Tab-separated table of C-alpha atoms in Angstrom:
chain	number	residue	atom	x	y	z
A	17	VAL	CA	84.352	-1.396	-20.476
A	18	LEU	CA	86.406	-3.322	-23.095
A	19	GLY	CA	87.868	0.028	-24.713
A	20	LEU	CA	88.994	0.863	-20.880
A	21	LEU	CA	90.669	-2.429	-20.812
A	22	VAL	CA	92.361	-1.757	-23.909
A	23	TRP	CA	94.158	1.424	-22.708
A	24	THR	CA	94.648	0.578	-19.140
A	25	LEU	CA	96.542	-2.787	-20.175
A	26	ILE	CA	98.951	-0.466	-22.257
A	27	ALA	CA	98.981	2.331	-19.933
A	28	GLY	CA	100.287	-0.003	-17.226
A	29	THR	CA	103.368	-0.553	-19.296
A	30	GLU	CA	106.272	1.382	-20.820
A	31	TYR	CA	104.493	2.020	-24.004
A	32	PHE	CA	105.927	5.545	-24.604
A	33	LEU	CA	108.994	3.966	-25.611
A	34	TYR	CA	107.309	2.490	-28.779
A	35	PRO	CA	105.506	4.819	-30.880
A	36	ALA	CA	103.139	2.039	-32.114
A	37	PHE	CA	101.674	1.683	-28.744
A	38	GLY	CA	101.356	5.534	-28.378
A	39	TRP	CA	98.829	5.204	-31.413
A	40	VAL	CA	97.070	2.604	-30.091
A	41	MET	CA	96.606	4.635	-26.548
A	42	PHE	CA	95.457	7.606	-28.674
A	43	VAL	CA	92.641	5.810	-30.485
A	44	ALA	CA	91.457	3.985	-27.519
A	45	VAL	CA	91.381	6.971	-25.049
A	46	PHE	CA	89.945	9.197	-27.691
A	47	TYR	CA	87.284	6.887	-28.617
A	48	TRP	CA	86.458	5.651	-25.192
A	49	VAL	CA	86.169	9.459	-23.919
A	50	LEU	CA	83.924	10.130	-26.877
A	51	THR	CA	81.907	6.695	-26.390
A	52	VAL	CA	81.133	7.667	-22.711
A	53	PHE	CA	80.362	11.382	-23.988
A	54	PHE	CA	77.868	10.079	-26.349
A	55	LEU	CA	76.443	7.392	-23.598
A	56	ILE	CA	75.505	10.326	-21.318
A	57	ILE	CA	73.972	12.096	-24.101
A	58	TYR	CA	71.394	9.145	-25.049
A	59	MET	CA	70.917	8.261	-21.214
A	60	THR	CA	69.842	11.692	-20.366
A	61	MET	CA	67.854	11.896	-23.781
A	62	THR	CA	69.894	15.583	-24.456
A	63	TYR	CA	69.339	14.325	-27.887
A	64	THR	CA	65.738	15.074	-27.851
A	65	ARG	CA	66.605	18.919	-26.782
A	66	ILE	CA	68.788	19.454	-29.992
A	67	PRO	CA	66.592	18.334	-32.985
A	68	GLN	CA	68.663	20.316	-35.372
A	69	VAL	CA	71.611	17.642	-35.171
A	70	PRO	CA	71.223	14.754	-37.441
A	71	TRP	CA	71.683	11.950	-34.484
A	72	THR	CA	71.428	9.052	-36.947
A	73	MET	CA	74.370	10.270	-39.124
A	74	VAL	CA	76.222	11.695	-36.192
A	75	GLY	CA	76.167	7.872	-34.938
A	76	LEU	CA	76.740	6.408	-38.247
A	77	CYS	CA	79.845	8.706	-38.848
A	78	PHE	CA	81.319	8.224	-35.079
A	79	ASN	CA	80.839	4.382	-35.212
A	80	GLY	CA	82.194	4.154	-38.923
A	81	SER	CA	85.210	6.081	-37.899
A	82	ALA	CA	85.659	4.414	-34.484
A	83	PHE	CA	85.592	0.970	-36.469
A	84	VAL	CA	88.146	1.998	-38.951
A	85	LEU	CA	90.478	3.699	-36.492
A	86	TYR	CA	90.196	0.902	-34.161
A	87	LEU	CA	90.625	-1.711	-36.787
A	88	ILE	CA	94.197	-0.247	-37.813
A	89	ALA	CA	94.902	0.288	-34.086
A	90	ALA	CA	94.175	-3.348	-33.421
A	91	ILE	CA	96.497	-4.566	-36.349
A	92	VAL	CA	99.339	-2.133	-35.136
A	93	ASP	CA	98.856	-3.439	-31.481
A	94	ALA	CA	99.117	-7.010	-32.760
A	95	SER	CA	101.904	-6.501	-34.983
A	96	SER	CA	104.013	-4.710	-32.359
A	97	VAL	CA	103.534	-7.436	-29.786
A	98	THR	CA	106.870	-9.646	-29.681
A	99	LYS	CA	108.870	-11.350	-26.672
A	100	ASP	CA	111.680	-9.490	-28.043
A	101	LEU	CA	110.718	-6.029	-27.471
A	102	ASP	CA	110.136	-6.378	-23.725
A	103	SER	CA	109.212	-9.901	-22.066
A	104	HIS	CA	108.152	-8.196	-18.933
A	105	ASN	CA	105.190	-6.031	-20.838
A	106	TYR	CA	104.333	-9.096	-23.146
A	107	ASN	CA	101.320	-10.227	-21.472
A	108	SER	CA	99.574	-6.774	-21.170
A	109	TRP	CA	100.246	-6.094	-24.829
A	110	ALA	CA	98.966	-9.025	-25.921
A	111	ALA	CA	95.941	-9.033	-23.837
A	112	SER	CA	95.148	-5.492	-25.060
A	113	SER	CA	95.767	-6.955	-28.881
A	114	PHE	CA	93.002	-9.200	-28.012
A	115	PHE	CA	90.583	-6.702	-26.603
A	116	ALA	CA	91.476	-4.003	-29.176
A	117	PHE	CA	89.824	-6.941	-31.801
A	118	VAL	CA	86.921	-7.188	-29.642
A	119	VAL	CA	86.404	-3.817	-29.430
A	120	THR	CA	86.518	-3.539	-32.855
A	121	SER	CA	84.198	-6.191	-33.576
A	122	CYS	CA	81.472	-4.256	-31.172
A	123	TYR	CA	82.159	-0.887	-33.036
A	124	ALA	CA	81.671	-2.856	-36.391
A	125	GLY	CA	78.314	-4.208	-35.296
A	126	ASN	CA	77.285	-0.768	-33.754
A	127	THR	CA	78.146	0.423	-37.415
A	128	TYR	CA	75.728	-1.847	-39.027
A	129	PHE	CA	73.195	-0.814	-36.659
A	130	SER	CA	73.664	2.736	-37.091
A	131	PHE	CA	73.652	1.947	-40.889
A	132	ILE	CA	70.384	0.350	-40.683
A	133	SER	CA	68.870	3.404	-38.449
A	134	TRP	CA	69.998	5.959	-40.712
A	135	ARG	CA	68.838	4.091	-43.789
A	136	SER	CA	65.566	3.574	-42.521
A	137	ARG	CA	65.321	7.528	-41.656
A	138	THR	CA	66.408	8.653	-45.272
A	139	LEU	CA	63.802	6.278	-46.828
A	140	GLN	CA	61.026	7.994	-44.617
């Protein structure tokens, strides 16, 4: 839900005029779609039908990459928000920056728990 807020707040503006917001949109939409995909896989327990895939490693790599790229996107988003750019879109861009950092912290927590899960699997 928070990732959805990031890209809808930016999508409602003229973000295409500023390349930095295009990068933030790419990261936000890409990881939102992948997160929904993995959510469906886990909720339907499809992962139990494909035991060949190391799901703990997949989760760790996914969450780790999401954390790193979202952190970069959040920093780019925050550094690109100025009233000089376009005061009409300022509030939406500022809110998207805030939520990008919230989503980054969520992916950081998920990365930590994925690492714990992966570590416990490799020790067995």
